[in-house]
Short mmCIF file of C-alpha atoms in Angstrom, two decimals:
data_model
loop_
_atom_site.label_atom_id
_atom_site.label_comp_id
_atom_site.label_asym_id
_atom_site.label_seq_id
_atom_site.Cartn_x
_atom_site.Cartn_y
_atom_site.Cartn_z
CA GLU A 1 0.00 0.00 0.00
CA VAL A 2 1.25 3.45 -0.90
CA GLN A 3 1.39 5.45 2.33
CA LEU A 4 3.04 8.39 4.06
CA VAL A 5 3.28 8.63 7.86
CA GLU A 6 4.50 11.83 9.53
CA SER A 7 5.95 12.12 13.01
CA GLY A 8 7.94 14.55 15.12
CA GLY A 9 5.42 17.26 15.82
CA GLY A 10 4.87 18.75 19.24
CA LEU A 11 5.04 21.85 21.40
CA VAL A 12 8.14 24.02 21.03
CA GLN A 13 9.04 27.46 22.33
CA PRO A 14 9.53 30.42 19.99
CA GLY A 15 13.07 30.34 18.62
CA GLY A 16 13.30 26.58 19.07
CA SER A 17 13.83 23.78 16.58
CA LEU A 18 11.98 20.65 15.53
CA ARG A 19 12.56 17.96 12.93
CA LEU A 20 9.61 16.33 11.22
CA SER A 21 9.84 12.92 9.60
CA CYS A 22 7.72 11.37 6.87
CA ALA A 23 8.13 7.63 6.32
CA ALA A 24 7.01 6.31 2.97
CA SER A 25 5.87 2.84 2.02
CA GLY A 26 4.88 1.43 -1.34
CA PHE A 27 7.11 3.78 -3.32
CA THR A 28 10.60 5.29 -3.22
CA VAL A 29 10.99 8.78 -1.76
CA SER A 30 14.24 9.47 -3.60
CA SER A 31 12.62 8.83 -6.99
CA ASN A 32 9.76 11.23 -6.43
CA TYR A 33 8.90 14.92 -6.03
CA MET A 34 8.22 15.30 -2.31
CA SER A 35 6.81 18.31 -0.51
CA TRP A 36 5.67 19.65 2.83
CA VAL A 37 2.38 21.54 3.03
CA ARG A 38 1.03 23.09 6.21
CA GLN A 39 -2.34 24.20 7.50
CA ALA A 40 -2.73 26.60 10.41
CA PRO A 41 -5.69 25.90 12.70
CA GLY A 42 -8.91 26.78 10.91
CA LYS A 43 -7.03 28.10 7.87
CA GLY A 44 -6.21 27.03 4.34
CA LEU A 45 -3.32 25.12 2.84
CA GLU A 46 0.15 26.63 2.45
CA TRP A 47 2.95 25.00 0.49
CA VAL A 48 6.23 24.99 2.44
CA SER A 49 8.99 23.18 0.56
CA VAL A 50 9.88 20.64 -2.12
CA ILE A 51 12.76 18.29 -2.87
CA TYR A 52 13.11 16.88 -6.36
CA SER A 53 14.40 13.42 -7.15
CA GLY A 54 17.60 15.07 -8.35
CA GLY A 55 18.01 16.86 -5.02
CA SER A 56 16.99 20.40 -5.98
CA THR A 57 15.01 22.18 -3.28
CA TYR A 58 12.65 25.15 -3.10
CA PHE A 59 11.05 26.94 -0.17
CA ALA A 60 8.24 29.36 0.52
CA ASP A 61 9.53 32.83 1.36
CA SER A 62 7.94 32.54 4.82
CA VAL A 63 10.34 29.72 5.80
CA LYS A 64 13.38 30.39 3.61
CA GLY A 65 16.58 30.42 5.65
CA ARG A 66 14.88 28.77 8.65
CA PHE A 67 13.65 25.42 7.29
CA SER A 68 15.51 22.75 5.35
CA ILE A 69 14.26 19.64 3.56
CA SER A 70 16.16 16.41 3.16
CA ARG A 71 15.71 12.68 2.79
CA ASP A 72 17.32 9.45 3.96
CA ASN A 73 17.23 7.00 1.10
CA SER A 74 18.10 4.01 3.30
CA ARG A 75 15.10 4.72 5.50
CA ASN A 76 12.85 5.88 2.63
CA THR A 77 12.05 8.92 4.74
CA LEU A 78 11.60 12.64 4.11
CA PHE A 79 12.53 15.25 6.71
CA LEU A 80 11.76 18.88 7.47
CA GLN A 81 14.20 20.60 9.80
CA MET A 82 12.57 23.68 11.30
CA ASN A 83 14.73 26.23 13.10
CA SER A 84 14.02 29.65 14.61
CA LEU A 85 10.37 28.72 14.97
CA ARG A 86 7.74 31.43 15.30
CA ALA A 87 4.16 31.44 16.55
CA GLU A 88 2.99 31.77 12.94
CA ASP A 89 4.58 28.40 12.13
CA THR A 90 1.91 26.71 14.27
CA ALA A 91 0.11 24.32 11.94
CA VAL A 92 -0.54 20.76 10.92
CA TYR A 93 2.31 19.74 8.62
CA PHE A 94 1.55 17.29 5.83
CA CYS A 95 4.07 15.55 3.63
CA ALA A 96 2.88 14.82 0.11
CA ARG A 97 4.06 13.14 -3.08
CA GLY A 98 3.86 15.17 -6.25
CA GLU A 99 2.51 14.13 -9.62
CA VAL A 100 4.79 16.20 -11.80
CA GLY A 101 3.44 18.01 -14.85
CA ASP A 102 5.27 19.10 -18.00
CA ARG A 103 6.42 22.30 -16.29
CA GLY A 104 8.21 20.29 -13.61
CA LEU A 105 5.88 21.36 -10.81
CA ALA A 106 3.29 19.13 -9.22
CA ALA A 107 -0.14 18.39 -7.91
CA PHE A 108 -0.15 16.12 -4.85
CA ASP A 109 -1.58 12.63 -5.20
CA ILE A 110 -0.49 11.03 -1.92
CA TRP A 111 -0.68 12.77 1.48
CA GLY A 112 0.23 11.78 4.99
CA GLN A 113 -2.16 12.21 7.90
CA GLY A 114 -0.30 15.25 9.21
CA THR A 115 1.58 16.11 12.39
CA MET A 116 0.76 19.09 14.60
CA VAL A 117 3.41 21.67 15.44
CA THR A 118 2.60 24.23 18.12
CA VAL A 119 4.99 27.13 18.72
CA SER A 120 4.18 28.77 22.03
CA SER A 121 5.80 29.81 25.29
CA ASP B 1 3.33 35.14 -6.22
CA ILE B 2 0.25 33.84 -8.00
CA GLN B 3 -2.88 34.81 -6.08
CA MET B 4 -5.71 32.30 -6.12
CA THR B 5 -9.32 33.17 -5.32
CA GLN B 6 -12.32 30.90 -4.97
CA SER B 7 -16.03 31.59 -5.03
CA PRO B 8 -18.19 31.11 -3.18
CA SER B 9 -16.40 30.76 0.16
CA THR B 10 -19.36 28.78 1.52
CA LEU B 11 -22.03 26.94 -0.40
CA SER B 12 -25.18 25.41 1.07
CA ALA B 13 -26.67 22.65 -1.05
CA SER B 14 -28.93 19.62 -0.93
CA ILE B 15 -28.37 16.01 -1.92
CA GLY B 16 -28.71 15.69 -5.68
CA ASP B 17 -27.89 19.34 -6.41
CA ARG B 18 -25.46 20.34 -9.12
CA VAL B 19 -22.67 22.33 -7.50
CA THR B 20 -20.11 24.58 -9.18
CA ILE B 21 -17.06 26.16 -7.55
CA THR B 22 -14.94 28.74 -9.36
CA CYS B 23 -11.21 29.32 -8.97
CA ARG B 24 -9.42 32.31 -10.47
CA ALA B 25 -5.69 32.96 -10.78
CA SER B 26 -3.87 36.29 -10.95
CA GLN B 27 -1.84 35.08 -13.95
CA SER B 28 -2.35 32.46 -16.62
CA LEU B 29 -1.76 28.90 -15.45
CA SER B 30 -2.36 27.23 -18.81
CA SER B 31 -3.96 24.02 -17.45
CA TRP B 32 -1.74 23.53 -14.39
CA LEU B 33 -4.53 23.55 -11.83
CA ALA B 34 -5.56 20.89 -9.33
CA TRP B 35 -8.62 20.45 -7.10
CA TYR B 36 -8.66 18.81 -3.66
CA GLN B 37 -11.36 17.74 -1.22
CA GLN B 38 -10.65 17.96 2.50
CA LYS B 39 -12.76 16.74 5.40
CA PRO B 40 -12.24 17.95 8.99
CA GLY B 41 -9.16 16.43 10.61
CA LYS B 42 -8.11 14.67 7.42
CA ALA B 43 -5.53 15.21 4.71
CA PRO B 44 -6.58 16.70 1.37
CA LYS B 45 -7.51 14.28 -1.38
CA LEU B 46 -6.65 14.94 -5.02
CA LEU B 47 -9.75 15.03 -7.21
CA ILE B 48 -8.70 16.68 -10.47
CA TYR B 49 -5.31 17.56 -11.99
CA LYS B 50 -4.32 19.40 -15.13
CA ALA B 51 -7.59 21.30 -14.83
CA SER B 52 -9.82 18.52 -16.11
CA THR B 53 -8.20 15.10 -15.58
CA LEU B 54 -10.01 12.97 -13.02
CA GLU B 55 -7.68 11.29 -10.53
CA SER B 56 -7.97 7.51 -10.48
CA GLY B 57 -10.70 6.28 -8.15
CA VAL B 58 -12.54 9.61 -7.95
CA PRO B 59 -16.26 9.35 -8.79
CA SER B 60 -17.27 10.59 -12.23
CA ARG B 61 -19.75 13.08 -10.73
CA PHE B 62 -16.68 15.30 -10.20
CA SER B 63 -15.42 17.23 -13.21
CA GLY B 64 -13.09 20.13 -13.85
CA SER B 65 -12.86 22.64 -16.64
CA GLY B 66 -11.13 25.86 -17.61
CA SER B 67 -7.74 27.14 -18.61
CA GLY B 68 -5.73 30.31 -18.30
CA THR B 69 -7.04 32.19 -15.28
CA GLU B 70 -10.53 30.78 -14.69
CA PHE B 71 -11.40 27.24 -13.65
CA THR B 72 -14.44 25.40 -12.32
CA LEU B 73 -15.06 22.28 -10.29
CA THR B 74 -18.49 20.75 -10.80
CA ILE B 75 -20.22 18.06 -8.78
CA SER B 76 -23.04 16.84 -11.00
CA SER B 77 -25.22 15.37 -8.24
CA LEU B 78 -24.15 16.09 -4.66
CA GLN B 79 -23.85 13.03 -2.43
CA PRO B 80 -23.67 12.82 1.39
CA ASP B 81 -19.94 12.04 1.21
CA ASP B 82 -19.28 15.29 -0.69
CA PHE B 83 -19.91 17.68 2.19
CA ALA B 84 -16.39 18.97 2.72
CA SER B 85 -14.03 21.83 1.86
CA TYR B 86 -12.58 22.15 -1.62
CA TYR B 87 -9.30 23.82 -2.57
CA CYS B 88 -7.73 24.67 -5.90
CA GLN B 89 -3.93 24.71 -6.32
CA GLN B 90 -1.79 26.14 -9.09
CA TYR B 91 1.37 24.36 -10.16
CA ASN B 92 2.61 26.58 -12.93
CA TYR B 93 4.86 28.78 -10.80
CA TYR B 94 6.75 28.72 -7.54
CA PRO B 95 5.67 29.24 -4.88
CA LEU B 96 2.88 26.72 -5.33
CA THR B 97 -0.28 28.37 -4.06
CA PHE B 98 -3.72 27.22 -2.98
CA GLY B 99 -7.04 28.96 -3.08
CA PRO B 100 -8.65 29.92 0.23
CA GLY B 101 -11.17 27.09 0.01
CA THR B 102 -14.90 26.58 -0.46
CA LYS B 103 -16.91 24.85 2.23
CA VAL B 104 -19.86 22.84 0.97
CA ASP B 105 -22.43 22.26 3.70
CA ILE B 106 -25.93 20.92 4.01
CA LYS B 107 -28.81 23.27 3.24
#
């Protein structure tokens, strides 16, 4: 079964760090376009970051310089390292697999269940 | 950044109704537009990609149309399982952006 399972969320103080994990099954993370998308409580969806199969990465301006995306091929797992966290980073974080179009960007066909990150003192 | 708008923001409908949601983009997307359904506490589910291509396993009562800057999602006959929020997403430019959502509730 094709599946994504996130973990690593929790309560962190402003300025702190957290690393989210997303374990994949049924497909290979390193061969796919993989992203993080977040959703603040009661709000809409916000794209956060992507890593291409070739290793290229992109970030939303709101997290650039604070977040990094990576993967561990041996564990078939995607990561999001979040540093210098702010209250406005509070959200459910989803990992998602992209179905890449001709332009090289993607719609998301497989999503994890999400992990909640709360940034508060 | 590409700004996405959706209308209406909330839609009250009855079982069997035909429902149409509109998504507009601030710049042309060609056909690089996706639609998602999301239920409370759940992850989004891909319904339509490339503006009009139905994702595998999605019921045929869902359809998408449009190109450029204006797109529509249509549910031909609303079913109980369809009460949810719906989001459009453009994937023609970075940053990828989503519409603000349309909540479909029971009239």
